[in-house]
mmCIF file of C-alpha atoms in Angstrom:
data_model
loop_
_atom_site.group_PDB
_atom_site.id
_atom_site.type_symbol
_atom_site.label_atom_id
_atom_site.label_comp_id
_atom_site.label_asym_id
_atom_site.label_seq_id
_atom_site.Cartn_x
_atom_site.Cartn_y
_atom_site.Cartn_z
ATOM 1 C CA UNK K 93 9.656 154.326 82.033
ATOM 2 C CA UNK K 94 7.364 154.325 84.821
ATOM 3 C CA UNK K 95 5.068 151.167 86.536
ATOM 4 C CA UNK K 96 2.055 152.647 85.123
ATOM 5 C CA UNK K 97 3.333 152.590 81.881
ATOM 6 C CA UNK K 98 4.370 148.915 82.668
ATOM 7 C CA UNK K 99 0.870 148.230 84.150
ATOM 8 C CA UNK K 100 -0.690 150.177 80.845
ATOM 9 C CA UNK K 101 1.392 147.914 78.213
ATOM 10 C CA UNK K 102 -0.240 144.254 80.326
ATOM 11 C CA UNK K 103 -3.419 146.172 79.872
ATOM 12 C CA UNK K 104 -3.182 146.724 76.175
ATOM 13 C CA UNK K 105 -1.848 142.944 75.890
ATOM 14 C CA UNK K 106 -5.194 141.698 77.156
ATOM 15 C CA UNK K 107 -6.876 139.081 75.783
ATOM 16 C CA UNK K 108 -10.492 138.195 76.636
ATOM 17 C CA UNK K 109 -10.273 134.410 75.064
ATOM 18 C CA UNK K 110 -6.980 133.564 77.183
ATOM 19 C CA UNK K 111 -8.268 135.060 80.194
ATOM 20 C CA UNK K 112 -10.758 132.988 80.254
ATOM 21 C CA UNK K 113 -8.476 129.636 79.486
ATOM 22 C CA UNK K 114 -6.089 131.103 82.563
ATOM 23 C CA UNK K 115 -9.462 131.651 84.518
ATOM 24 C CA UNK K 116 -9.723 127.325 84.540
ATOM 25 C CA UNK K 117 -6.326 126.414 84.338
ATOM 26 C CA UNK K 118 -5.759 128.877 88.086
ATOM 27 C CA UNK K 119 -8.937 127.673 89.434
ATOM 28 C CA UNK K 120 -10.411 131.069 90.007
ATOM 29 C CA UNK K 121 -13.946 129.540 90.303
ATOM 30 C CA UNK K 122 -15.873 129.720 93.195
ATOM 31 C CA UNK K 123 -14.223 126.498 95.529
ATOM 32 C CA UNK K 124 -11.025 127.133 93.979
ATOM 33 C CA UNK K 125 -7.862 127.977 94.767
ATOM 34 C CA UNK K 126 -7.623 131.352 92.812
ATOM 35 C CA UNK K 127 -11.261 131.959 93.446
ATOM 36 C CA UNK K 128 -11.660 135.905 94.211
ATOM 37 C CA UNK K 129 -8.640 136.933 91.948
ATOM 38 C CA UNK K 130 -8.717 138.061 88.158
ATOM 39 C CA UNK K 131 -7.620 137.530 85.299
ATOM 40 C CA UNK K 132 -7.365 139.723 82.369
ATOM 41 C CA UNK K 133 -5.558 137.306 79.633
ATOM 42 C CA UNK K 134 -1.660 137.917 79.042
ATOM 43 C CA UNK K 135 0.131 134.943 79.143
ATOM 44 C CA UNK K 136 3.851 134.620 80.633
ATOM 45 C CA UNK K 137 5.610 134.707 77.623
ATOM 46 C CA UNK K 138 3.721 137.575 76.645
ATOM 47 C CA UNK K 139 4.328 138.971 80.012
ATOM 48 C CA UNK K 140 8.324 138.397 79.873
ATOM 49 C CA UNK K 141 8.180 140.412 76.576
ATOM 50 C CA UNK K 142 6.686 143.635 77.923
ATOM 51 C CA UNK K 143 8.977 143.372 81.158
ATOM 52 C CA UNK K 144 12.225 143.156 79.089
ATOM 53 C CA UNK K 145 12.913 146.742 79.024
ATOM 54 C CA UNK K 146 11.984 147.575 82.326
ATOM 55 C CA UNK K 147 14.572 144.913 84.008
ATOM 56 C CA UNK K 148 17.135 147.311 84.401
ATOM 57 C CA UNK K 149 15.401 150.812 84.639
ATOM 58 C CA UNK K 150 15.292 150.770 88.522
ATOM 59 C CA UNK K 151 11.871 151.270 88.770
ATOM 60 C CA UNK K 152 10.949 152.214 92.603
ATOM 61 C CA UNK K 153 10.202 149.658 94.829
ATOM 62 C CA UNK K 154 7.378 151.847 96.412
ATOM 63 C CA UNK K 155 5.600 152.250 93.190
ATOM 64 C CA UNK K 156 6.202 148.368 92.455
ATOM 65 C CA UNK K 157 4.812 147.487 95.565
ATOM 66 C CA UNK K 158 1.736 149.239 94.974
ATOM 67 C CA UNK K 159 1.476 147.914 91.641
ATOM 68 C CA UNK K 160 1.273 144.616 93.570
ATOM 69 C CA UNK K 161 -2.021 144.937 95.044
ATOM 70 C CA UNK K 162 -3.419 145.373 92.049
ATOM 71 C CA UNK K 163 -6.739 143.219 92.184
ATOM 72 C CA UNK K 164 -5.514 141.656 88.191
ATOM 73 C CA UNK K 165 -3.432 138.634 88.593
ATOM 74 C CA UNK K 166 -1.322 139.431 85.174
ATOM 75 C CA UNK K 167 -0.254 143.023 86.939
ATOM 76 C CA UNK K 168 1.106 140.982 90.023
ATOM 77 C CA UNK K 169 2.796 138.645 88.216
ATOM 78 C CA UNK K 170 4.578 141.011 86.383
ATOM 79 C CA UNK K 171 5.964 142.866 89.381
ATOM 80 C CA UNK K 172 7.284 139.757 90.982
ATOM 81 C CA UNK K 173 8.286 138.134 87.689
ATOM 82 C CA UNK K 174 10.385 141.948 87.395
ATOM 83 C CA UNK K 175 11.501 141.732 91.229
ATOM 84 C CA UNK K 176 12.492 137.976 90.759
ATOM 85 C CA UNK K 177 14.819 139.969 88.098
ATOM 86 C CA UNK K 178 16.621 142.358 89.727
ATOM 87 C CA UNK K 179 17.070 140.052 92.625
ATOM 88 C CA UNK K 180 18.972 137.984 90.328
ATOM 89 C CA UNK K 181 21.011 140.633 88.859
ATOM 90 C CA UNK K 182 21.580 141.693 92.610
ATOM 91 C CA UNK K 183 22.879 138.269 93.023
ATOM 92 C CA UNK K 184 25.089 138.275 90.568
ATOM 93 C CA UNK K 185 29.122 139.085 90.877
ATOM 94 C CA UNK K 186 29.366 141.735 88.332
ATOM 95 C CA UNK K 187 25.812 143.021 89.132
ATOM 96 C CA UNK K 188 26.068 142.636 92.802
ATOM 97 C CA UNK K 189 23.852 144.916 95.507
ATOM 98 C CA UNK K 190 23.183 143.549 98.838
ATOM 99 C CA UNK K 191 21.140 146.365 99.804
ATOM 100 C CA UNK K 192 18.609 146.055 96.936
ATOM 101 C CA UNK K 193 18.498 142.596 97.494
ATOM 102 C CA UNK K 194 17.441 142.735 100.834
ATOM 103 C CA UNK K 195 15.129 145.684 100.173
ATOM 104 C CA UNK K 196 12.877 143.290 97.951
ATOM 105 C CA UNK K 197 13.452 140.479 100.152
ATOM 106 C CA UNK K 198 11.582 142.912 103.159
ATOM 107 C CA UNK K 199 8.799 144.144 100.658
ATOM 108 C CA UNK K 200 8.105 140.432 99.393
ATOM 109 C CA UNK K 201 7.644 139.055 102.363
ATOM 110 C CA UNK K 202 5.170 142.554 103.478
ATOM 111 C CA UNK K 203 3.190 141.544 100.584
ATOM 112 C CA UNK K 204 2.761 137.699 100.682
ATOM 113 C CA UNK K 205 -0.869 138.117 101.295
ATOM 114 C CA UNK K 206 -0.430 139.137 96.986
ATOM 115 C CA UNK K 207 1.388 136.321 96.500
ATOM 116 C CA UNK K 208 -1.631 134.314 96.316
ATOM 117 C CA UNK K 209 -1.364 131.412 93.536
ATOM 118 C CA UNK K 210 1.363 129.137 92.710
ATOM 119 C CA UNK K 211 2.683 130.588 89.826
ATOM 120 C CA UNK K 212 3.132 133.769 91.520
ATOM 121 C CA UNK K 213 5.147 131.887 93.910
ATOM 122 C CA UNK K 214 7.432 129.472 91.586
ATOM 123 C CA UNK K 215 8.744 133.208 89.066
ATOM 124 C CA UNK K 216 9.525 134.938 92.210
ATOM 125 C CA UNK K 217 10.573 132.636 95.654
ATOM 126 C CA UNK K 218 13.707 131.124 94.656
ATOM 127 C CA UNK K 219 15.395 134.341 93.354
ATOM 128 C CA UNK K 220 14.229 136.620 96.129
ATOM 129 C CA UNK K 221 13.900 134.581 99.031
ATOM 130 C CA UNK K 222 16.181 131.510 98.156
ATOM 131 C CA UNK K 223 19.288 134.310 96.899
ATOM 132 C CA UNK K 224 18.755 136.509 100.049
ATOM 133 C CA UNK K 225 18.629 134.091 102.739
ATOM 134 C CA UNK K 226 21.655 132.005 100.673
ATOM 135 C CA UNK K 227 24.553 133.069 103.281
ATOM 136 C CA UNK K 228 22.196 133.697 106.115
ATOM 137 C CA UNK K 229 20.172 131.762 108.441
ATOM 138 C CA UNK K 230 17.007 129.808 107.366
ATOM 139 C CA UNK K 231 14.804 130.416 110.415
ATOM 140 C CA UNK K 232 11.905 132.378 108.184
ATOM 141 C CA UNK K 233 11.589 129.367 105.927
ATOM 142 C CA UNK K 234 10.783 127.603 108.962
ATOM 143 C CA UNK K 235 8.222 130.480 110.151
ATOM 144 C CA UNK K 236 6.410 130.407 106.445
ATOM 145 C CA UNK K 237 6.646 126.466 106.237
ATOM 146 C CA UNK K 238 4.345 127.336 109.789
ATOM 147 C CA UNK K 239 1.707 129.481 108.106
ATOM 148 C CA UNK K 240 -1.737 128.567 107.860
ATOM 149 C CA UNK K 241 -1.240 130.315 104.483
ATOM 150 C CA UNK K 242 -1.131 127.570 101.881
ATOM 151 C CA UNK K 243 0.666 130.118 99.930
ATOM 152 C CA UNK K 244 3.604 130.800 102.205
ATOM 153 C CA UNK K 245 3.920 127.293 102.761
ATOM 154 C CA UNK K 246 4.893 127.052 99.060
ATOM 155 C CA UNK K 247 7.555 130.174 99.459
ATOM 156 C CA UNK K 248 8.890 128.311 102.231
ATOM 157 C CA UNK K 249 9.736 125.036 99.827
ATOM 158 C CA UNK K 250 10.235 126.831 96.536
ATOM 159 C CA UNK K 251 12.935 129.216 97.678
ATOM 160 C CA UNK K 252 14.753 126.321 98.446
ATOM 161 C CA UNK K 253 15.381 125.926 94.488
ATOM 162 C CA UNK K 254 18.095 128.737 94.684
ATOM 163 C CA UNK K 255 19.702 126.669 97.642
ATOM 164 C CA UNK K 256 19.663 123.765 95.380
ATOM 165 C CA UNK K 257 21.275 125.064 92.549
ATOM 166 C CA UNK K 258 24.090 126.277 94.970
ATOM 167 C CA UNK K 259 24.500 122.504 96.173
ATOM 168 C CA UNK K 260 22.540 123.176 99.561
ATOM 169 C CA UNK K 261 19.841 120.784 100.060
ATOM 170 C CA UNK K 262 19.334 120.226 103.733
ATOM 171 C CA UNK K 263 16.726 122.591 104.352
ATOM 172 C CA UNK K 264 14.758 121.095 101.059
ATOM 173 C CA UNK K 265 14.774 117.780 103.289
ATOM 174 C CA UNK K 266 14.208 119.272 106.165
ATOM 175 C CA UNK K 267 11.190 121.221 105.198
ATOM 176 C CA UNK K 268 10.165 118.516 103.180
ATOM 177 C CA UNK K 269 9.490 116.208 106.458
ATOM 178 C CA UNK K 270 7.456 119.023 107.722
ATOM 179 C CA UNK K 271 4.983 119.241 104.924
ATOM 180 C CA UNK K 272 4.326 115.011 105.072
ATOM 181 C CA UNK K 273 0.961 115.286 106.721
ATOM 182 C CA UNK K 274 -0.050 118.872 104.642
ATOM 183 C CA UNK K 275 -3.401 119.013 103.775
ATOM 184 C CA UNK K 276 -2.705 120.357 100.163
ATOM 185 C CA UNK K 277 -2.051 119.003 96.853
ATOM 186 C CA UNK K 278 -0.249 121.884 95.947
ATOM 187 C CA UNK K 279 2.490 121.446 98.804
ATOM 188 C CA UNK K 280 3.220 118.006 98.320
ATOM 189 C CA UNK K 281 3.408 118.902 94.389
ATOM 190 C CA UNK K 282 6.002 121.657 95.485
ATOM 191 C CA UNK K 283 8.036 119.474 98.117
ATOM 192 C CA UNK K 284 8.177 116.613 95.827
ATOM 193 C CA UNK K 285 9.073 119.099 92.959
ATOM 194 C CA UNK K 286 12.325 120.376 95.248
ATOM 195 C CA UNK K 287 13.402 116.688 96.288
ATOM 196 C CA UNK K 288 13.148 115.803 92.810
ATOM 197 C CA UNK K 289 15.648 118.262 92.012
ATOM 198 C CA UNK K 290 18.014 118.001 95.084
ATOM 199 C CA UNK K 291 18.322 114.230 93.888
ATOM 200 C CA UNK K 292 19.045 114.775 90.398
ATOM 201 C CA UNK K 293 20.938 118.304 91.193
ATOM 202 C CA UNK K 294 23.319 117.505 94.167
ATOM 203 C CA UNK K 295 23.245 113.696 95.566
ATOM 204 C CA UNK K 296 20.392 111.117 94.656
ATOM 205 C CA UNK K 297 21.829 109.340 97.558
ATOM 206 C CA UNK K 298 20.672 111.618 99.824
ATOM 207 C CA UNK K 299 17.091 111.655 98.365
ATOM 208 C CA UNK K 300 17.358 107.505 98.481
ATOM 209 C CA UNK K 301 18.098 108.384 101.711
ATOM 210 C CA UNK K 302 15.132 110.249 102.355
ATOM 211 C CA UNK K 303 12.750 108.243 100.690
ATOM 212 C CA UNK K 304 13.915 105.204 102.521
ATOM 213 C CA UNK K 305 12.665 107.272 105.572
ATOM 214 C CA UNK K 306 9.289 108.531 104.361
ATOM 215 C CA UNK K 307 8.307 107.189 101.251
ATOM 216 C CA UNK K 308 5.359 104.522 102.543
ATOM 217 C CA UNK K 309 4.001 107.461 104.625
ATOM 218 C CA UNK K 310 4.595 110.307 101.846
ATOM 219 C CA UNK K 311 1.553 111.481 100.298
ATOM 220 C CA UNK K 312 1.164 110.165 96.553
ATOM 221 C CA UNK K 313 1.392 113.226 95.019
ATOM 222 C CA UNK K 314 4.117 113.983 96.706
ATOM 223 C CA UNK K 315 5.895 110.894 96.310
ATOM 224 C CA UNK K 316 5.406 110.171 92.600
ATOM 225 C CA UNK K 317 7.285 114.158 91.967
ATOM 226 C CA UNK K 318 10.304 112.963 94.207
ATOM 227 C CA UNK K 319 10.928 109.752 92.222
ATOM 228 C CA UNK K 320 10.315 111.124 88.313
ATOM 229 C CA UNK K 321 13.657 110.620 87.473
ATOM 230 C CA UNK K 322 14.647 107.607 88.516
ATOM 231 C CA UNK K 323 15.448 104.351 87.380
ATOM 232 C CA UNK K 324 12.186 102.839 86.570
ATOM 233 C CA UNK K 325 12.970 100.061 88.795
ATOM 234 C CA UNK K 326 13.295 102.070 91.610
ATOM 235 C CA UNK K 327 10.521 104.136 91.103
ATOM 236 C CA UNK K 328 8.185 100.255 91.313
ATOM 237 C CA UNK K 329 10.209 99.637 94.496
ATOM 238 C CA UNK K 330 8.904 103.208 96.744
ATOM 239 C CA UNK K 331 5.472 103.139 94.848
ATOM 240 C CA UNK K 332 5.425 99.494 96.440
ATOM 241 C CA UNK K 333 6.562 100.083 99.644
ATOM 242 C CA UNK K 334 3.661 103.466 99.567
ATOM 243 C CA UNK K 335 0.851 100.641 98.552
ATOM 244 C CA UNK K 336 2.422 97.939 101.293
ATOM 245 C CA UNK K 337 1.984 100.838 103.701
ATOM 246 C CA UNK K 338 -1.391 101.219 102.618
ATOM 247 C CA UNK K 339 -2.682 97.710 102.720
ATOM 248 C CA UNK K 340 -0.911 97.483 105.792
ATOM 249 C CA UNK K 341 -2.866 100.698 107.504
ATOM 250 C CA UNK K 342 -6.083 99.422 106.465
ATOM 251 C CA UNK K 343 -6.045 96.010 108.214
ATOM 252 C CA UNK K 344 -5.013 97.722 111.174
ATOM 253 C CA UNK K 345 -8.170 100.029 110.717
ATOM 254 C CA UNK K 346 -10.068 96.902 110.542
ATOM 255 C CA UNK K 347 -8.564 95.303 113.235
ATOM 256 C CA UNK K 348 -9.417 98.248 115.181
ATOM 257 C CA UNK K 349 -13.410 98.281 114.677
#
């Protein structure tokens, strides 16, 4: 088995109809946020299918990496879906290998400027970047949560899904405050994603917590992810205290001329 083979197989699995349904649904039109990238029509599932095989063949990380400049969206995705996999395995007690683990941990993060739409980000940051910064410390979360990248703002708060399942949630929180004034949709629909699951994963007293902080300045988006599964009740009470905030801020405008 070789990557070209692997790139050959998504090649043959192309569909013009679906590529052109994934086109929309990623935005790739001109003013979006995919615009520039392409699309050839091979859908995840589809995608998960061909890679099964190749998990565990140790295909080389220098031919993967080159694979993930290809200029077709369903080739990247594939090689990070694949990396995502073997980070996993590397992860894993039986399975375990530090040194691989790190090795596509270095290569990801050389190639973020590939890593360019969100669901390239969501199959591959919490498994590779989550698992290898797990017993080490968080400092480049802080340095992507930084970028002017929009898309390693997202690695930054979707890596910290691996910490979450592992009962860490204080960088979620912490990199959650950061992103409050974001100018993107997609970031507060990824931070509101993660403190939606540290509440419902580890303590939804902590995320009370939060929210009591920074839910009538949270963006909407934002805020309406974080509180999905709550009580009903208790979703009405931050929604209202967002909306108080909000009538609030605009008599001030007015008393301000």
């Amino acid at each position: 088995m070789t990557v070209d083979e692997l790139l050959s197989a998504i090649d043959d699995a192309a569909d013009p109809a679906v590529a052109e349904v994934l086109a929309r649904y990623f935005q790739l039109q001109p003013g979006g946020y995919g615009f520039g990238d392409r699309m050839i029509g091979v859908k995840l599932s589809t995608l998960r299918g061909i890679l099964k095989p190749y998990v565990r063949a140790g295909l080389p990380l220098p031919d993967l990496e080159r694979a993930l400049a290809s200029p077709i969206h369903e080739h990247r995705l594939a090689v990070l879906a694949l990396l995502a996999d073997r980070a996993s395995l590397a992860l894993k007690p039986r399975t375990a290998n530090p040194a691989e683990l790190a090795e596509i941990y270095d290569l990801y993060l050389r190639n973020t400027a590939h890593i360019n739409n969100w669901d390239l980000v969501d199959c591959s940051a919490p498994q590779i970047v989550g698992g290898q910064l797990l017993d080490k410390p968080r400092d480049p979360l802080y340095m992507l949560v930084a970028s002017s990248n929009i898309w390693e703002r997202r690695i930054a708060l979707i890596a910290t899904q691996h910490l979450i399942g592992v009962g860490q949630t204080a960088d979620t929180y912490r990199l959650a405050a950061l992103v409050l004034t974001d100018s993107e949709d997609l970031i507060h629909k990824a931070s509101g994603w993660m403190l939606r699951e540290a509440g419902k994963r580890v303590s939804a007293d902590d995320l009370l917590a939060f929210l009591d902080q920074y839910a009538a300045t949270m963006p909407r988006t934002m805020l309406r992810y974080a509180i999905e599964r709550l009580p009903p009740e208790v979703r009405q009470h931050y929604l209202s205290l967002k909306k108080v905030r909000f009538v609030d801020k605009s008599v001030e405008d007015r008393k301000g001329g």
